[in-house]
Amino acid sequence: MRILISGGAGFLSSHLTDLLLSQGHQVVGVDNFITGKADNIAHLKGNPNYSFIEADVIKPLSIDGPIDRIYHMASPASPIGYVKHQVATMKVNSEGTWNLLELSLAKKARFLIASTSECYGDPQVNPQPETYWGNVNPIGLRSMYDEAKRFAEACTMAYHRERGADTRIIRIFNTYGPRMDPHDGRVVISFIRQALHNEPLTVFGDGMQTRSLCYVSDLVDGINRVMESDFHEPINLGNPNELTILDIAKEVLALIPESKSTITHHPMPPDDPKLRRPDISRAKQILGWEPKVSRREGLGKMIDFYRDKLK
Ligand code: UDP
């Protein structure tokens, strides 16, 4: 198949690209490098099955030849990234989604939107099943992302229901692994960078807020399975193994025994969800999918990658 990935130079997209190329497909990556990094796709240079277009999908994309699948992955995705690029975040998830849905109709391509656990906001239900409608502050400091993704989901369902577009929706929970931007502020990469540099690990608040961390290879396998399934409503993808942020800091320090770092506490940012854990019953039932990589193994691989990179 010939597969288009918007946001192709992002962390997740670059791993998804590797997976699809290993399956024998052709991949066309599109990115405007707002938060994507050329480094993430540097290893693909010269691969005859890979091509890259530097473009912003908020403008209609003209692309020659057939396209069988469109993964719409483009969007700033870290709290620092989407607060820095608020309008761009809203546009890529609205106009960008719109444009790629139109392209999917024109090319008769299957379309997948990468949505997020942020659709659940600061959840009052834990774990979060897809049937939970969420608790989102519509004007909060994360609203440019949360509401844009909720709009992107609504837009995708409208094209599916009214225009017959062949669509899929995934809600991605916290994911970690090699190729995360060391300075995008997300918790796992921040703690690893700080520990490798012997700087204090910055835990926000008392560190009792929770997250559930999925290793990137499990996540992209899940994304690919959703695309190849026949299910149109949202599917949660993430690892249901929930832990506190303070425990993440302690685990990172235990895996980098040479680090001289300590743990410090900083003020809790506003609108930071207190709990997050995916209910993955739907993914298990429909895709036969669940994460396989333990945190110890995943964090170990990630630390090995950054030991060289962050010297
Ligand atoms: N966090 C932290 N220290 C950091 C970065 C993040 O304590 O240096 C916390 C943050 O407050 C949040 C959690 O870790 O509760 C996950 O933050 P991240 O930015 O990775 O993503 P989120 O899940 O909030 O979208």
Short mmCIF file of C-alpha atoms and ligand atoms in Angstrom, two decimals:
data_model
loop_
_atom_site.label_atom_id
_atom_site.label_comp_id
_atom_site.label_asym_id
_atom_site.label_seq_id
_atom_site.Cartn_x
_atom_site.Cartn_y
_atom_site.Cartn_z
CA MET A 1 0.00 0.00 0.00
CA ARG A 2 0.98 3.65 -0.35
CA ILE A 3 0.47 5.32 3.01
CA LEU A 4 0.44 9.02 3.92
CA ILE A 5 1.45 10.08 7.44
CA SER A 6 0.87 13.68 8.46
CA GLY A 7 3.24 14.82 11.20
CA GLY A 8 5.60 12.25 9.72
CA ALA A 9 8.70 13.59 11.50
CA GLY A 10 7.14 13.31 14.96
CA PHE A 11 8.14 10.85 17.66
CA LEU A 12 5.26 8.38 17.19
CA SER A 13 5.01 8.83 13.42
CA SER A 14 8.67 8.05 12.88
CA HIS A 15 8.24 4.71 14.70
CA LEU A 16 4.98 4.05 12.83
CA THR A 17 6.83 4.72 9.57
CA ASP A 18 9.50 2.16 10.48
CA LEU A 19 6.79 -0.42 11.23
CA LEU A 20 4.91 0.19 7.94
CA LEU A 21 8.12 0.10 5.88
CA SER A 22 9.06 -3.20 7.57
CA GLN A 23 5.69 -4.56 6.39
CA GLY A 24 6.66 -3.72 2.78
CA HIS A 25 4.51 -0.62 2.28
CA GLN A 26 5.45 2.72 0.75
CA VAL A 27 5.25 5.69 3.10
CA VAL A 28 4.89 9.37 2.28
CA GLY A 29 5.68 11.55 5.30
CA VAL A 30 4.38 15.13 5.55
CA ASP A 31 5.56 17.57 8.20
CA ASN A 32 6.03 21.31 8.67
CA PHE A 33 8.61 20.82 11.46
CA ILE A 34 6.69 22.91 14.02
CA THR A 35 7.44 20.20 16.57
CA GLY A 36 8.63 17.34 14.32
CA LYS A 37 12.38 16.83 13.94
CA ALA A 38 14.37 16.05 10.77
CA ASP A 39 16.57 13.88 12.96
CA ASN A 40 13.68 11.45 13.55
CA ILE A 41 13.53 10.56 9.85
CA ALA A 42 17.23 10.99 8.96
CA HIS A 43 17.71 7.20 8.88
CA LEU A 44 15.11 6.94 6.08
CA LYS A 45 17.11 8.99 3.60
CA GLY A 46 17.73 6.95 0.44
CA ASN A 47 15.03 4.39 1.26
CA PRO A 48 13.22 3.90 -2.09
CA ASN A 49 9.94 3.19 -0.30
CA TYR A 50 10.01 6.46 1.63
CA SER A 51 9.37 9.98 0.45
CA PHE A 52 8.90 13.22 2.33
CA ILE A 53 6.98 16.42 1.64
CA GLU A 54 7.60 19.52 3.76
CA ALA A 55 4.13 21.04 4.05
CA ASP A 56 1.50 22.22 6.50
CA VAL A 57 -1.72 20.21 6.19
CA ILE A 58 -3.83 23.20 7.23
CA LYS A 59 -3.57 23.98 3.51
CA PRO A 60 -5.05 21.44 1.06
CA LEU A 61 -2.39 18.96 0.01
CA SER A 62 -2.07 18.03 -3.63
CA ILE A 63 -0.46 14.66 -4.02
CA ASP A 64 0.09 12.62 -7.17
CA GLY A 65 -0.77 8.95 -7.46
CA PRO A 66 -2.82 6.63 -5.32
CA ILE A 67 -3.04 6.76 -1.53
CA ASP A 68 -4.52 3.81 0.36
CA ARG A 69 -4.22 4.95 3.96
CA ILE A 70 -3.94 8.34 5.71
CA TYR A 71 -2.70 8.50 9.29
CA HIS A 72 -3.40 12.05 10.54
CA MET A 73 -0.76 12.30 13.25
CA ALA A 74 0.17 15.97 12.82
CA SER A 75 -0.23 18.14 15.92
CA PRO A 76 1.86 19.50 18.74
CA ALA A 77 1.24 16.93 21.48
CA SER A 78 3.16 17.93 24.60
CA PRO A 79 1.72 20.49 27.02
CA ILE A 80 4.68 22.81 26.30
CA GLY A 81 4.26 22.26 22.54
CA TYR A 82 0.57 23.01 22.32
CA VAL A 83 0.68 25.97 24.69
CA LYS A 84 3.51 27.45 22.58
CA HIS A 85 1.60 26.81 19.33
CA GLN A 86 -2.01 27.33 20.42
CA VAL A 87 -3.54 28.53 17.16
CA ALA A 88 -1.52 26.09 15.04
CA THR A 89 -2.72 23.26 17.29
CA MET A 90 -6.35 24.26 16.79
CA LYS A 91 -5.87 24.67 13.04
CA VAL A 92 -4.10 21.38 12.38
CA ASN A 93 -6.81 19.48 14.23
CA SER A 94 -9.67 21.37 12.55
CA GLU A 95 -8.64 22.56 9.08
CA GLY A 96 -5.95 19.89 8.84
CA THR A 97 -8.43 17.15 9.71
CA TRP A 98 -10.92 18.60 7.27
CA ASN A 99 -8.36 18.71 4.44
CA LEU A 100 -7.12 15.18 5.00
CA LEU A 101 -10.68 13.83 5.23
CA GLU A 102 -11.38 15.48 1.85
CA LEU A 103 -8.19 13.92 0.51
CA SER A 104 -9.29 10.53 1.83
CA LEU A 105 -12.58 10.83 -0.07
CA ALA A 106 -10.80 11.95 -3.26
CA LYS A 107 -8.28 9.10 -3.06
CA LYS A 108 -10.72 6.52 -1.61
CA ALA A 109 -8.19 6.10 1.19
CA ARG A 110 -8.90 4.90 4.71
CA PHE A 111 -8.39 7.69 7.29
CA LEU A 112 -7.22 7.49 10.91
CA ILE A 113 -7.15 10.43 13.33
CA ALA A 114 -4.72 10.37 16.24
CA SER A 115 -6.80 11.68 19.13
CA THR A 116 -5.86 11.66 22.78
CA SER A 117 -6.65 10.75 26.36
CA GLU A 118 -6.89 14.55 26.87
CA CYS A 119 -10.43 14.18 25.47
CA TYR A 120 -11.26 12.91 28.97
CA GLY A 121 -9.83 16.09 30.55
CA ASP A 122 -9.41 15.78 34.32
CA PRO A 123 -11.40 12.54 34.54
CA GLN A 124 -13.90 11.76 37.26
CA VAL A 125 -13.92 8.12 36.20
CA ASN A 126 -10.83 5.91 36.50
CA PRO A 127 -9.87 4.00 34.39
CA GLN A 128 -11.33 5.82 31.39
CA PRO A 129 -13.43 3.76 28.95
CA GLU A 130 -14.21 5.17 25.50
CA THR A 131 -17.84 5.61 26.56
CA TYR A 132 -16.83 8.26 29.14
CA TRP A 133 -17.48 11.76 27.76
CA GLY A 134 -14.86 13.47 29.85
CA ASN A 135 -14.43 16.47 32.13
CA VAL A 136 -12.79 19.17 29.99
CA ASN A 137 -12.38 22.85 30.85
CA PRO A 138 -13.33 24.51 27.52
CA ILE A 139 -11.25 27.62 28.21
CA GLY A 140 -8.49 26.05 30.34
CA LEU A 141 -4.76 26.04 29.69
CA ARG A 142 -5.03 22.73 27.84
CA SER A 143 -8.24 23.62 26.00
CA MET A 144 -6.52 24.44 22.69
CA TYR A 145 -5.49 20.79 22.53
CA ASP A 146 -8.35 19.02 24.29
CA GLU A 147 -11.11 20.82 22.43
CA ALA A 148 -9.26 20.68 19.10
CA LYS A 149 -8.95 16.90 19.41
CA ARG A 150 -12.58 16.60 20.44
CA PHE A 151 -13.50 18.64 17.35
CA ALA A 152 -11.25 16.42 15.20
CA GLU A 153 -13.13 13.36 16.45
CA ALA A 154 -16.51 15.01 15.76
CA CYS A 155 -15.35 16.05 12.29
CA THR A 156 -14.18 12.51 11.56
CA MET A 157 -17.53 11.02 12.63
CA ALA A 158 -19.42 13.62 10.53
CA TYR A 159 -17.45 12.64 7.42
CA HIS A 160 -18.03 8.99 8.24
CA ARG A 161 -21.76 9.33 8.85
CA GLU A 162 -22.66 11.89 6.19
CA ARG A 163 -20.08 11.33 3.44
CA GLY A 164 -19.26 7.67 3.91
CA ALA A 165 -15.58 8.28 4.68
CA ASP A 166 -13.81 5.12 5.88
CA THR A 167 -12.50 6.38 9.22
CA ARG A 168 -10.81 5.23 12.43
CA ILE A 169 -10.24 7.11 15.73
CA ILE A 170 -7.59 6.32 18.32
CA ARG A 171 -7.15 7.93 21.75
CA ILE A 172 -3.48 7.79 22.64
CA PHE A 173 -2.40 7.71 26.29
CA ASN A 174 1.07 8.66 27.58
CA THR A 175 3.75 7.00 25.48
CA TYR A 176 7.54 7.01 25.86
CA GLY A 177 10.60 5.79 23.99
CA PRO A 178 13.56 6.85 21.86
CA ARG A 179 13.19 9.96 19.63
CA MET A 180 11.11 11.99 22.10
CA ASP A 181 12.18 15.60 22.04
CA PRO A 182 14.43 15.98 25.13
CA HIS A 183 13.11 19.51 25.67
CA ASP A 184 9.38 19.09 25.08
CA GLY A 185 8.79 18.94 28.84
CA ARG A 186 7.09 15.57 28.96
CA VAL A 187 7.64 13.68 32.14
CA VAL A 188 9.62 10.57 31.17
CA ILE A 189 12.07 12.26 28.81
CA SER A 190 12.48 15.19 31.22
CA PHE A 191 13.35 12.87 34.12
CA ILE A 192 15.78 10.83 31.98
CA ARG A 193 17.50 13.98 30.67
CA GLN A 194 17.74 15.44 34.17
CA ALA A 195 19.07 12.19 35.67
CA LEU A 196 21.70 11.77 32.93
CA HIS A 197 22.83 15.37 33.47
CA ASN A 198 22.87 15.03 37.29
CA GLU A 199 20.22 17.75 37.58
CA PRO A 200 17.31 17.59 40.07
CA LEU A 201 14.23 15.73 38.81
CA THR A 202 11.40 18.29 38.73
CA VAL A 203 8.27 16.69 40.18
CA PHE A 204 5.25 19.00 39.86
CA GLY A 205 3.06 19.26 42.96
CA ASP A 206 3.35 16.41 45.45
CA GLY A 207 3.83 13.94 42.58
CA MET A 208 0.73 11.95 43.59
CA GLN A 209 -0.97 12.56 40.21
CA THR A 210 -0.91 9.39 38.11
CA ARG A 211 -0.15 8.41 34.52
CA SER A 212 0.08 5.05 32.72
CA LEU A 213 3.07 4.69 30.44
CA CYS A 214 3.10 2.75 27.16
CA TYR A 215 6.30 1.88 25.31
CA VAL A 216 6.34 3.20 21.75
CA SER A 217 6.63 -0.17 19.94
CA ASP A 218 3.45 -1.40 21.64
CA LEU A 219 1.66 1.83 20.81
CA VAL A 220 2.48 1.89 17.07
CA ASP A 221 1.52 -1.78 16.76
CA GLY A 222 -1.86 -0.80 18.24
CA ILE A 223 -2.24 2.15 15.86
CA ASN A 224 -1.59 -0.09 12.87
CA ARG A 225 -4.09 -2.67 14.13
CA VAL A 226 -6.80 -0.05 14.53
CA MET A 227 -6.22 1.11 10.95
CA GLU A 228 -6.57 -2.45 9.68
CA SER A 229 -9.63 -3.20 11.84
CA ASP A 230 -13.21 -2.50 10.87
CA PHE A 231 -14.26 -0.31 13.79
CA HIS A 232 -15.21 3.35 13.46
CA GLU A 233 -15.66 4.59 17.01
CA PRO A 234 -12.75 5.63 19.26
CA ILE A 235 -10.34 3.03 20.61
CA ASN A 236 -8.10 3.76 23.61
CA LEU A 237 -4.44 2.81 23.13
CA GLY A 238 -2.15 2.83 26.14
CA ASN A 239 -0.76 0.76 28.95
CA PRO A 240 -3.17 0.35 31.88
CA ASN A 241 -0.32 0.03 34.38
CA GLU A 242 -0.87 3.21 36.43
CA LEU A 243 1.67 4.82 38.75
CA THR A 244 2.35 8.15 40.40
CA ILE A 245 4.72 10.74 38.95
CA LEU A 246 6.84 10.44 42.08
CA ASP A 247 7.21 6.71 41.41
CA ILE A 248 8.24 7.43 37.81
CA ALA A 249 11.00 9.69 39.16
CA LYS A 250 12.16 6.98 41.57
CA GLU A 251 12.14 4.30 38.85
CA VAL A 252 14.21 6.48 36.51
CA LEU A 253 16.75 7.15 39.26
CA ALA A 254 16.94 3.44 40.11
CA LEU A 255 17.70 2.64 36.45
CA ILE A 256 20.47 5.27 36.27
CA PRO A 257 22.40 4.32 39.43
CA GLU A 258 25.37 6.54 38.58
CA SER A 259 23.16 9.66 38.64
CA LYS A 260 23.74 12.17 41.41
CA SER A 261 20.29 13.71 40.91
CA THR A 262 17.81 14.31 43.69
CA ILE A 263 14.06 14.99 43.47
CA THR A 264 12.70 18.53 43.82
CA HIS A 265 9.10 19.71 43.85
CA HIS A 266 7.76 22.54 41.67
CA PRO A 267 4.26 24.07 41.64
CA MET A 268 1.57 22.01 39.96
CA PRO A 269 0.55 23.51 36.58
CA PRO A 270 -3.16 24.44 36.33
CA ASP A 271 -5.57 21.95 34.71
CA ASP A 272 -3.11 19.08 35.09
CA PRO A 273 -5.20 15.86 35.17
CA LYS A 274 -4.91 14.11 38.54
CA LEU A 275 -5.50 10.60 37.26
CA ARG A 276 -5.06 8.87 33.94
CA ARG A 277 -5.40 5.24 33.07
CA PRO A 278 -6.85 3.69 29.93
CA ASP A 279 -9.53 1.05 30.01
CA ILE A 280 -8.28 -1.06 27.09
CA SER A 281 -11.07 -3.67 27.06
CA ARG A 282 -12.21 -2.46 23.65
CA ALA A 283 -8.73 -2.74 22.11
CA LYS A 284 -8.31 -6.21 23.61
CA GLN A 285 -11.64 -7.38 22.29
CA ILE A 286 -11.53 -5.83 18.82
CA LEU A 287 -7.82 -5.93 18.02
CA GLY A 288 -6.54 -8.70 20.28
CA TRP A 289 -4.05 -6.05 21.39
CA GLU A 290 -2.45 -5.27 24.71
CA PRO A 291 0.97 -3.85 25.61
CA LYS A 292 3.78 -6.37 25.97
CA VAL A 293 6.84 -4.31 26.96
CA SER A 294 7.37 -3.92 30.70
CA ARG A 295 8.30 -0.51 32.09
CA ARG A 296 11.65 -1.81 33.21
CA GLU A 297 12.48 -3.00 29.69
CA GLY A 298 11.06 0.08 27.97
CA LEU A 299 12.72 2.59 30.27
CA GLY A 300 15.97 0.62 29.95
CA LYS A 301 15.89 0.88 26.13
CA MET A 302 15.06 4.55 26.28
CA ILE A 303 17.83 5.30 28.76
CA ASP A 304 20.35 3.42 26.57
CA PHE A 305 19.30 5.54 23.58
CA TYR A 306 19.70 8.83 25.45
CA ARG A 307 22.92 7.87 27.23
CA ASP A 308 24.66 8.28 23.85
CA LYS A 309 22.53 11.09 22.53
CA LEU A 310 22.62 13.38 25.54
CA LYS A 311 26.34 13.14 26.33
N1 UDP B 1 5.41 16.38 35.26
C1 UDP B 1 6.29 16.58 36.31
N2 UDP B 1 7.53 17.07 36.05
C2 UDP B 1 7.96 17.36 34.77
C3 UDP B 1 7.07 17.14 33.70
C4 UDP B 1 5.80 16.66 33.98
O1 UDP B 1 5.96 16.31 37.48
O2 UDP B 1 9.11 17.79 34.61
C5 UDP B 1 4.07 15.83 35.52
C6 UDP B 1 2.94 16.71 34.97
O3 UDP B 1 2.56 17.67 35.93
C7 UDP B 1 1.86 15.68 34.71
C8 UDP B 1 2.62 14.40 34.38
O4 UDP B 1 3.95 14.61 34.87
O5 UDP B 1 1.10 15.46 35.88
C9 UDP B 1 2.68 14.07 32.90
O6 UDP B 1 3.09 15.23 32.23
P1 UDP B 1 3.40 15.24 30.67
O7 UDP B 1 3.82 16.62 30.32
O8 UDP B 1 4.34 14.14 30.33
O9 UDP B 1 2.03 14.91 29.92
P2 UDP B 1 0.48 14.93 30.26
O10 UDP B 1 0.15 13.54 30.65
O11 UDP B 1 0.22 15.89 31.41
O12 UDP B 1 -0.14 15.36 29.00
#
